[in-house]
mmCIF file of C-alpha atoms in Angstrom:
data_model
loop_
_atom_site.group_PDB
_atom_site.id
_atom_site.type_symbol
_atom_site.label_atom_id
_atom_site.label_comp_id
_atom_site.label_asym_id
_atom_site.label_seq_id
_atom_site.Cartn_x
_atom_site.Cartn_y
_atom_site.Cartn_z
ATOM 1 C CA ALA A 1 -194.732 -59.583 100.010
ATOM 2 C CA GLN A 2 -196.084 -63.135 98.699
ATOM 3 C CA THR A 3 -199.369 -63.237 97.125
ATOM 4 C CA VAL A 4 -201.850 -66.330 96.242
ATOM 5 C CA THR A 5 -204.357 -66.291 94.028
ATOM 6 C CA GLN A 6 -207.522 -68.539 93.431
ATOM 7 C CA SER A 7 -209.263 -67.287 90.222
ATOM 8 C CA GLN A 8 -212.463 -69.627 90.427
ATOM 9 C CA PRO A 9 -214.671 -68.301 93.591
ATOM 10 C CA GLU A 10 -216.520 -71.679 92.917
ATOM 11 C CA MET A 11 -216.608 -74.465 91.196
ATOM 12 C CA SER A 12 -219.441 -77.638 90.830
ATOM 13 C CA VAL A 13 -218.860 -81.136 89.890
ATOM 14 C CA GLN A 14 -220.677 -84.419 89.639
ATOM 15 C CA GLU A 15 -219.744 -87.298 92.160
ATOM 16 C CA ALA A 16 -216.920 -90.030 90.473
ATOM 17 C CA GLU A 17 -215.987 -87.214 88.052
ATOM 18 C CA THR A 18 -212.292 -85.101 87.943
ATOM 19 C CA VAL A 19 -211.793 -81.665 89.190
ATOM 20 C CA THR A 20 -209.164 -79.241 89.125
ATOM 21 C CA LEU A 21 -209.051 -75.806 91.249
ATOM 22 C CA SER A 22 -206.556 -73.633 90.003
ATOM 23 C CA CYS A 23 -204.182 -71.711 92.357
ATOM 24 C CA THR A 24 -201.309 -68.870 91.097
ATOM 25 C CA TYR A 25 -198.770 -67.618 93.448
ATOM 26 C CA ASP A 26 -196.424 -64.965 93.357
ATOM 27 C CA THR A 27 -192.730 -64.912 94.832
ATOM 28 C CA SER A 28 -188.995 -63.999 94.615
ATOM 29 C CA GLU A 29 -187.691 -66.666 96.524
ATOM 30 C CA SER A 30 -186.852 -70.246 95.246
ATOM 31 C CA ASN A 31 -187.262 -72.278 98.191
ATOM 32 C CA TYR A 32 -190.759 -72.189 99.620
ATOM 33 C CA TYR A 33 -193.436 -74.648 100.457
ATOM 34 C CA LEU A 34 -197.404 -74.958 98.791
ATOM 35 C CA PHE A 35 -200.282 -76.625 100.293
ATOM 36 C CA TRP A 36 -203.616 -77.091 100.224
ATOM 37 C CA TYR A 37 -206.260 -77.189 102.539
ATOM 38 C CA LYS A 38 -209.938 -78.269 102.711
ATOM 39 C CA GLN A 39 -212.558 -76.473 105.129
ATOM 40 C CA PRO A 40 -215.744 -78.163 105.241
ATOM 41 C CA PRO A 41 -218.565 -76.915 106.431
ATOM 42 C CA SER A 42 -217.750 -77.847 109.894
ATOM 43 C CA ARG A 43 -215.135 -75.418 109.552
ATOM 44 C CA GLN A 44 -212.188 -77.329 110.640
ATOM 45 C CA MET A 45 -208.657 -76.510 108.523
ATOM 46 C CA ILE A 46 -207.523 -79.808 107.033
ATOM 47 C CA LEU A 47 -204.225 -80.386 104.991
ATOM 48 C CA VAL A 48 -204.677 -82.127 101.725
ATOM 49 C CA ILE A 49 -201.586 -82.061 99.979
ATOM 50 C CA ARG A 50 -198.217 -80.576 100.447
ATOM 51 C CA GLN A 51 -195.687 -79.454 98.013
ATOM 52 C CA GLU A 52 -191.783 -78.616 98.948
ATOM 53 C CA ALA A 53 -190.735 -76.033 95.857
ATOM 54 C CA TYR A 54 -187.199 -77.758 95.352
ATOM 55 C CA LYS A 55 -188.933 -80.860 94.706
ATOM 56 C CA GLN A 56 -189.646 -81.520 90.809
ATOM 57 C CA GLN A 57 -192.050 -84.371 90.822
ATOM 58 C CA ASN A 58 -195.284 -83.200 91.655
ATOM 59 C CA ALA A 59 -197.166 -84.494 94.988
ATOM 60 C CA THR A 60 -200.182 -87.160 95.413
ATOM 61 C CA GLU A 61 -202.140 -88.240 98.348
ATOM 62 C CA ASN A 62 -204.749 -90.957 97.561
ATOM 63 C CA ARG A 63 -207.065 -89.184 95.120
ATOM 64 C CA PHE A 64 -205.391 -85.815 95.004
ATOM 65 C CA SER A 65 -202.803 -84.600 93.201
ATOM 66 C CA VAL A 66 -201.213 -81.584 92.123
ATOM 67 C CA ASN A 67 -199.819 -80.008 89.142
ATOM 68 C CA PHE A 68 -196.787 -77.941 90.255
ATOM 69 C CA GLN A 69 -195.205 -75.833 87.692
ATOM 70 C CA LYS A 70 -192.205 -73.477 89.154
ATOM 71 C CA ALA A 71 -191.290 -71.205 86.362
ATOM 72 C CA ALA A 72 -194.770 -70.759 85.983
ATOM 73 C CA LYS A 73 -195.938 -70.319 89.526
ATOM 74 C CA SER A 74 -198.794 -72.399 89.120
ATOM 75 C CA PHE A 75 -200.142 -75.105 92.039
ATOM 76 C CA SER A 76 -203.545 -76.753 90.815
ATOM 77 C CA LEU A 77 -205.177 -79.252 92.925
ATOM 78 C CA LYS A 78 -206.542 -82.492 90.769
ATOM 79 C CA ILE A 79 -209.575 -84.359 92.412
ATOM 80 C CA SER A 80 -210.195 -87.577 91.316
ATOM 81 C CA ASP A 81 -213.734 -89.962 91.588
ATOM 82 C CA SER A 82 -214.855 -86.898 93.360
ATOM 83 C CA GLN A 83 -216.760 -88.073 96.877
ATOM 84 C CA LEU A 84 -219.674 -86.013 98.136
ATOM 85 C CA GLY A 85 -217.591 -85.394 101.461
ATOM 86 C CA ASP A 86 -215.293 -83.781 99.558
ATOM 87 C CA THR A 87 -217.611 -80.543 99.407
ATOM 88 C CA ALA A 88 -215.896 -77.795 100.939
ATOM 89 C CA MET A 89 -213.934 -74.938 100.493
ATOM 90 C CA TYR A 90 -210.660 -75.404 99.126
ATOM 91 C CA PHE A 91 -207.441 -73.481 100.081
ATOM 92 C CA CYS A 92 -204.533 -72.781 98.235
ATOM 93 C CA ALA A 93 -201.684 -71.235 100.782
ATOM 94 C CA PHE A 94 -197.614 -70.711 100.179
ATOM 95 C CA MET A 95 -195.478 -70.447 103.094
ATOM 96 C CA ASN A 96 -191.927 -68.639 102.796
ATOM 97 C CA LEU A 97 -188.933 -70.336 104.456
ATOM 98 C CA GLY A 98 -187.145 -68.263 107.597
ATOM 99 C CA PRO A 99 -186.111 -68.349 111.190
ATOM 100 C CA GLY A 100 -188.898 -70.055 113.620
ATOM 101 C CA GLY A 101 -192.212 -67.875 113.809
ATOM 102 C CA SER A 102 -191.611 -66.323 110.716
ATOM 103 C CA GLU A 103 -192.465 -68.278 108.203
ATOM 104 C CA LYS A 104 -196.357 -67.359 107.640
ATOM 105 C CA LEU A 105 -198.940 -68.869 105.926
ATOM 106 C CA VAL A 106 -200.317 -66.928 103.403
ATOM 107 C CA PHE A 107 -204.073 -68.220 101.887
ATOM 108 C CA GLY A 108 -205.871 -67.513 98.744
ATOM 109 C CA LYS A 109 -208.975 -66.624 98.649
ATOM 110 C CA GLY A 110 -210.430 -70.284 98.397
ATOM 111 C CA THR A 111 -212.655 -72.078 95.528
ATOM 112 C CA LYS A 112 -215.863 -73.306 96.671
ATOM 113 C CA LEU A 113 -216.298 -77.067 95.771
ATOM 114 C CA THR A 114 -219.713 -78.733 95.717
ATOM 115 C CA VAL A 115 -219.935 -82.330 94.327
ATOM 116 C CA ASN A 116 -223.446 -82.670 93.356
ATOM 117 C CA PRO A 117 -224.728 -86.829 93.553
ATOM 118 C CA ASP B 1 -205.922 -86.386 121.987
ATOM 119 C CA THR B 2 -202.569 -84.384 120.200
ATOM 120 C CA ALA B 3 -204.857 -81.220 118.952
ATOM 121 C CA VAL B 4 -205.044 -77.267 119.571
ATOM 122 C CA SER B 5 -207.404 -76.431 121.016
ATOM 123 C CA GLN B 6 -209.806 -73.078 121.452
ATOM 124 C CA THR B 7 -211.960 -72.171 123.791
ATOM 125 C CA PRO B 8 -214.612 -70.936 123.180
ATOM 126 C CA LYS B 9 -216.045 -72.250 120.577
ATOM 127 C CA TYR B 10 -218.451 -69.503 119.867
ATOM 128 C CA LEU B 11 -218.534 -65.854 121.447
ATOM 129 C CA VAL B 12 -221.875 -63.265 121.347
ATOM 130 C CA THR B 13 -220.910 -60.341 123.027
ATOM 131 C CA GLN B 14 -221.933 -56.479 122.745
ATOM 132 C CA MET B 15 -220.051 -53.834 121.609
ATOM 133 C CA GLY B 16 -217.748 -52.483 123.956
ATOM 134 C CA ASN B 17 -217.176 -55.451 126.042
ATOM 135 C CA ASP B 18 -213.695 -56.800 126.489
ATOM 136 C CA LYS B 19 -213.029 -60.574 125.782
ATOM 137 C CA SER B 20 -210.530 -63.431 125.594
ATOM 138 C CA ILE B 21 -210.352 -66.464 123.549
ATOM 139 C CA LYS B 22 -207.817 -69.255 124.777
ATOM 140 C CA CYS B 23 -205.618 -71.762 123.055
ATOM 141 C CA GLU B 24 -203.464 -74.549 123.812
ATOM 142 C CA GLN B 25 -201.861 -76.813 121.811
ATOM 143 C CA ASN B 26 -200.175 -80.344 123.342
ATOM 144 C CA LEU B 27 -198.009 -81.097 119.901
ATOM 145 C CA GLY B 28 -194.788 -79.442 121.663
ATOM 146 C CA HIS B 29 -194.470 -76.966 118.635
ATOM 147 C CA ASP B 30 -192.484 -74.088 119.164
ATOM 148 C CA THR B 31 -194.471 -71.080 117.433
ATOM 149 C CA MET B 32 -198.024 -70.343 117.629
ATOM 150 C CA TYR B 33 -200.604 -67.913 115.284
ATOM 151 C CA TRP B 34 -203.611 -66.328 115.657
ATOM 152 C CA TYR B 35 -205.863 -66.404 112.081
ATOM 153 C CA LYS B 36 -208.597 -63.975 111.429
ATOM 154 C CA GLN B 37 -211.379 -65.158 108.830
ATOM 155 C CA ASP B 38 -214.125 -62.673 107.426
ATOM 156 C CA SER B 39 -217.299 -62.979 106.356
ATOM 157 C CA LYS B 40 -215.759 -63.437 102.935
ATOM 158 C CA LYS B 41 -214.176 -66.774 104.312
ATOM 159 C CA PHE B 42 -210.660 -64.459 103.547
ATOM 160 C CA LEU B 43 -207.944 -66.249 106.050
ATOM 161 C CA LYS B 44 -205.071 -64.039 107.223
ATOM 162 C CA ILE B 45 -202.431 -64.099 109.582
ATOM 163 C CA MET B 46 -202.888 -61.634 113.047
ATOM 164 C CA PHE B 47 -199.715 -62.622 115.201
ATOM 165 C CA SER B 48 -196.806 -65.471 115.597
ATOM 166 C CA TYR B 49 -195.288 -66.375 118.657
ATOM 167 C CA ASN B 50 -192.360 -68.270 119.014
ATOM 168 C CA ASN B 51 -191.284 -69.634 122.395
ATOM 169 C CA LYS B 52 -193.486 -66.959 124.009
ATOM 170 C CA GLU B 53 -191.954 -64.209 122.018
ATOM 171 C CA LEU B 54 -193.833 -62.094 119.309
ATOM 172 C CA ILE B 55 -192.417 -62.540 116.097
ATOM 173 C CA ILE B 56 -195.330 -61.381 113.374
ATOM 174 C CA ASN B 57 -197.317 -58.651 114.247
ATOM 175 C CA GLU B 58 -199.689 -57.535 111.348
ATOM 176 C CA THR B 59 -201.674 -54.622 110.871
ATOM 177 C CA VAL B 60 -203.897 -55.121 113.909
ATOM 178 C CA PRO B 61 -205.968 -52.671 115.941
ATOM 179 C CA ASN B 62 -203.777 -52.591 119.416
ATOM 180 C CA ARG B 63 -207.137 -53.780 120.878
ATOM 181 C CA PHE B 64 -206.148 -57.033 119.845
ATOM 182 C CA SER B 65 -203.775 -58.236 122.360
ATOM 183 C CA PRO B 66 -202.166 -61.888 122.084
ATOM 184 C CA LYS B 67 -200.143 -63.086 125.202
ATOM 185 C CA SER B 68 -198.446 -65.945 125.423
ATOM 186 C CA PRO B 69 -197.642 -67.801 128.724
ATOM 187 C CA ASP B 70 -195.698 -70.603 127.917
ATOM 188 C CA LYS B 71 -195.106 -72.115 124.255
ATOM 189 C CA ALA B 72 -198.222 -74.607 124.673
ATOM 190 C CA HIS B 73 -200.304 -71.605 125.416
ATOM 191 C CA LEU B 74 -201.176 -68.587 123.294
ATOM 192 C CA ASN B 75 -204.699 -66.462 124.016
ATOM 193 C CA LEU B 76 -206.254 -63.204 122.460
ATOM 194 C CA HIS B 77 -207.451 -60.288 124.045
ATOM 195 C CA ILE B 78 -209.996 -58.216 122.643
ATOM 196 C CA ASN B 79 -211.003 -54.694 123.900
ATOM 197 C CA SER B 80 -213.823 -52.574 122.887
ATOM 198 C CA LEU B 81 -215.159 -54.980 120.610
ATOM 199 C CA GLU B 82 -216.584 -53.550 117.626
ATOM 200 C CA LEU B 83 -218.792 -54.709 115.168
ATOM 201 C CA GLY B 84 -216.648 -55.468 112.369
ATOM 202 C CA ASP B 85 -214.313 -57.669 114.533
ATOM 203 C CA SER B 86 -216.739 -60.300 113.947
ATOM 204 C CA ALA B 87 -215.356 -63.139 112.352
ATOM 205 C CA VAL B 88 -214.010 -66.678 112.897
ATOM 206 C CA TYR B 89 -210.554 -66.745 114.708
ATOM 207 C CA PHE B 90 -207.968 -69.723 114.465
ATOM 208 C CA CYS B 91 -205.655 -70.455 116.335
ATOM 209 C CA ALA B 92 -202.889 -72.847 114.794
ATOM 210 C CA SER B 93 -199.420 -74.153 115.537
ATOM 211 C CA SER B 94 -196.389 -75.238 113.967
ATOM 212 C CA GLN B 95 -193.017 -77.239 114.334
ATOM 213 C CA ASP B 96 -189.616 -75.632 114.100
ATOM 214 C CA GLY B 97 -186.221 -76.420 112.447
ATOM 215 C CA PRO B 98 -184.942 -77.402 109.110
ATOM 216 C CA GLY B 99 -187.577 -78.685 107.075
ATOM 217 C CA GLN B 100 -190.064 -78.828 109.681
ATOM 218 C CA GLY B 101 -192.142 -76.111 107.464
ATOM 219 C CA MET B 102 -193.104 -78.764 105.588
ATOM 220 C CA TYR B 103 -196.003 -80.063 107.573
ATOM 221 C CA GLY B 104 -197.743 -76.690 107.410
ATOM 222 C CA TYR B 105 -200.003 -75.963 110.029
ATOM 223 C CA THR B 106 -201.927 -77.371 113.039
ATOM 224 C CA PHE B 107 -205.777 -75.452 113.553
ATOM 225 C CA GLY B 108 -207.922 -75.254 116.202
ATOM 226 C CA SER B 109 -211.221 -75.481 115.524
ATOM 227 C CA GLY B 110 -212.022 -72.100 115.360
ATOM 228 C CA THR B 111 -214.033 -69.553 117.878
ATOM 229 C CA ARG B 112 -216.845 -67.384 116.200
ATOM 230 C CA LEU B 113 -217.107 -64.307 116.999
ATOM 231 C CA THR B 114 -219.941 -62.043 116.834
ATOM 232 C CA VAL B 115 -220.236 -58.697 117.906
ATOM 233 C CA VAL B 116 -224.253 -57.105 118.052
#
């Protein structure tokens, strides 16, 4: 079974600085998807960024980027120019590929990020 | 608005009661899911349905029974509620097809269930 590990339960960063959240995963599959989701205090789950395992190029979405190391099974999230609104729980998630309904998202335990003014 | 909507957002009930949470998506997705988020924020899949057919059924007490009347709806009924059922329950949906998994899931806003 796939597992996702986030080794940092909590992190904090000063506004405008850069922070990196770690994630490792375990799988025997060669093709899969990886995601970072954000959960602010409002409880809503918001997709931040995605990465397809067959793509070597790291995904980037504005201030958010990933460092995807397939051989090391590592998928870290870098947040540049941190903003107060980035304060949230961040979940790393793995999705296997399969027929309809079987592609389940497996989540890590989350990292609580606080951005300080 | 295109979305996944859950009702109710909050549910407080006594032990032993039976309750239901409703979920609807208007995204035209083929697959719907129920996830449970415990007090430590850990998210774990409970069920998935694809075009009204049960696909994933994780180790969940049989007091939990999902029902999908059509592919746009997936409801969760819970019998004989226990204190340990207190959690946030999320509904989600996704589209099938080659390459569609890369879009991940669209989540509802969650239902906070408190059993007293």
